[in-house]
XYZ file of C-alpha atoms in Angstrom:
85
model
C -31.966 -34.136 -9.243
C -31.264 -37.347 -11.108
C -32.629 -37.681 -14.642
C -34.743 -40.743 -15.324
C -35.093 -41.839 -18.976
C -38.872 -41.995 -18.613
C -39.239 -38.453 -17.229
C -40.209 -37.048 -20.627
C -42.907 -39.676 -21.133
C -44.033 -39.680 -17.511
C -45.220 -36.070 -17.872
C -47.387 -37.114 -20.818
C -48.804 -40.240 -19.130
C -52.146 -40.586 -17.405
C -52.109 -40.548 -13.611
C -52.938 -44.290 -13.403
C -50.036 -45.074 -15.749
C -47.728 -42.942 -13.607
C -48.787 -44.943 -10.530
C -48.231 -48.226 -12.362
C -44.706 -47.116 -13.233
C -44.117 -46.007 -9.644
C -45.132 -49.370 -8.148
C -43.320 -51.484 -10.754
C -40.460 -52.201 -8.313
C -43.039 -53.749 -5.955
C -44.431 -55.889 -8.772
C -40.948 -57.010 -9.799
C -40.071 -57.931 -6.216
C -43.341 -59.828 -5.725
C -42.715 -61.849 -8.881
C -39.251 -62.759 -7.599
C -40.724 -63.917 -4.301
C -43.343 -66.052 -6.059
C -40.497 -67.882 -7.777
C -38.873 -68.433 -4.363
C -41.991 -70.308 -3.239
C -43.306 -67.835 -0.655
C -46.935 -68.611 0.128
C -49.455 -66.358 -1.548
C -51.224 -65.225 1.629
C -47.999 -63.780 2.979
C -47.016 -62.403 -0.421
C -50.326 -60.548 -0.818
C -50.136 -59.169 2.725
C -46.565 -57.992 2.247
C -47.111 -56.263 -1.075
C -50.535 -54.786 -0.375
C -49.068 -53.237 2.786
C -46.106 -51.996 0.750
C -48.491 -50.482 -1.796
C -50.391 -48.666 0.943
C -47.128 -47.230 2.246
C -46.117 -46.128 -1.256
C -49.495 -44.407 -1.562
C -48.710 -42.578 1.677
C -45.480 -41.218 0.227
C -42.757 -43.808 0.814
C -40.541 -45.002 -1.988
C -41.121 -48.626 -3.038
C -37.746 -49.554 -1.538
C -38.539 -47.890 1.806
C -41.958 -49.548 1.918
C -40.574 -53.032 1.298
C -37.884 -52.536 3.940
C -40.412 -51.373 6.543
C -42.777 -54.288 5.909
C -39.854 -56.719 6.121
C -38.897 -55.125 9.440
C -42.478 -55.594 10.664
C -42.467 -59.273 9.711
C -39.352 -59.838 11.827
C -41.056 -59.032 15.092
C -43.542 -56.194 15.199
C -46.372 -57.980 13.364
C -47.438 -61.362 14.698
C -49.813 -61.802 11.766
C -47.057 -61.280 9.186
C -44.757 -63.642 11.073
C -47.491 -66.313 11.174
C -48.361 -65.999 7.502
C -44.696 -66.234 6.550
C -44.480 -69.593 8.367
C -47.498 -70.986 6.495
C -46.472 -73.281 3.722
């Protein structure tokens, strides 16, 4: 098992703070996409879906990859919102 520098503190953190730390990669990615000019409707859809998947047990990276896969063909609504400007 890989050691993470926050492991010691994570055990002493509240559950909400642990969740905030766990989803931080999603937040960081969303902030990057805002700077790229992606419309907010699509951004919210993408990252709320990713958050749901993280809550169901996926890693943030896996969740983002799955949602991006969906927006490339499986989800018409995600494809449409991505085209909105």
